[in-house]
Amino acid sequence: MKRKFGDALRLRSFGVVALGFERLVSEAEK
């Protein structure tokens, strides 16, 4: 259970990083 929670947390943090990177790229293209 704890391991699954850690995986979900890592996946979420990766999603946040990907979202921020995507926003950064879209800002650079303007």
GROMACS .gro file of C-alpha atoms in nm:
model
   30
    1MET     CA    1   0.000   0.000   0.000
    2LYS     CA    2   0.274   0.242   0.098
    3ARG     CA    3   0.472   0.156  -0.213
    4LYS     CA    4   0.170   0.218  -0.435
    5PHE     CA    5   0.118   0.556  -0.269
    6GLY     CA    6   0.481   0.647  -0.338
    7ASP     CA    7   0.443   0.555  -0.704
    8ALA     CA    8   0.130   0.769  -0.732
    9LEU     CA    9   0.308   1.059  -0.563
   10ARG     CA   10   0.604   1.028  -0.801
   11LEU     CA   11   0.368   1.010  -1.099
   12ARG     CA   12   0.186   1.321  -0.979
   13SER     CA   13   0.509   1.518  -0.925
   14PHE     CA   14   0.623   1.413  -1.273
   15GLY     CA   15   0.290   1.536  -1.413
   16VAL     CA   16   0.337   1.871  -1.240
   17VAL     CA   17   0.688   1.903  -1.384
   18ALA     CA   18   0.562   1.809  -1.731
   19LEU     CA   19   0.281   2.064  -1.701
   20GLY     CA   20   0.521   2.340  -1.597
   21PHE     CA   21   0.760   2.251  -1.878
   22GLU     CA   22   0.475   2.255  -2.130
   23ARG     CA   23   0.369   2.599  -2.008
   24LEU     CA   24   0.729   2.720  -2.031
   25VAL     CA   25   0.755   2.599  -2.391
   26SER     CA   26   0.427   2.766  -2.489
   27GLU     CA   27   0.548   3.091  -2.332
   28ALA     CA   28   0.875   3.071  -2.525
   29GLU     CA   29   0.691   3.021  -2.854
   30LYS     CA   30   0.490   3.343  -2.813
   0.00000   0.00000   0.00000
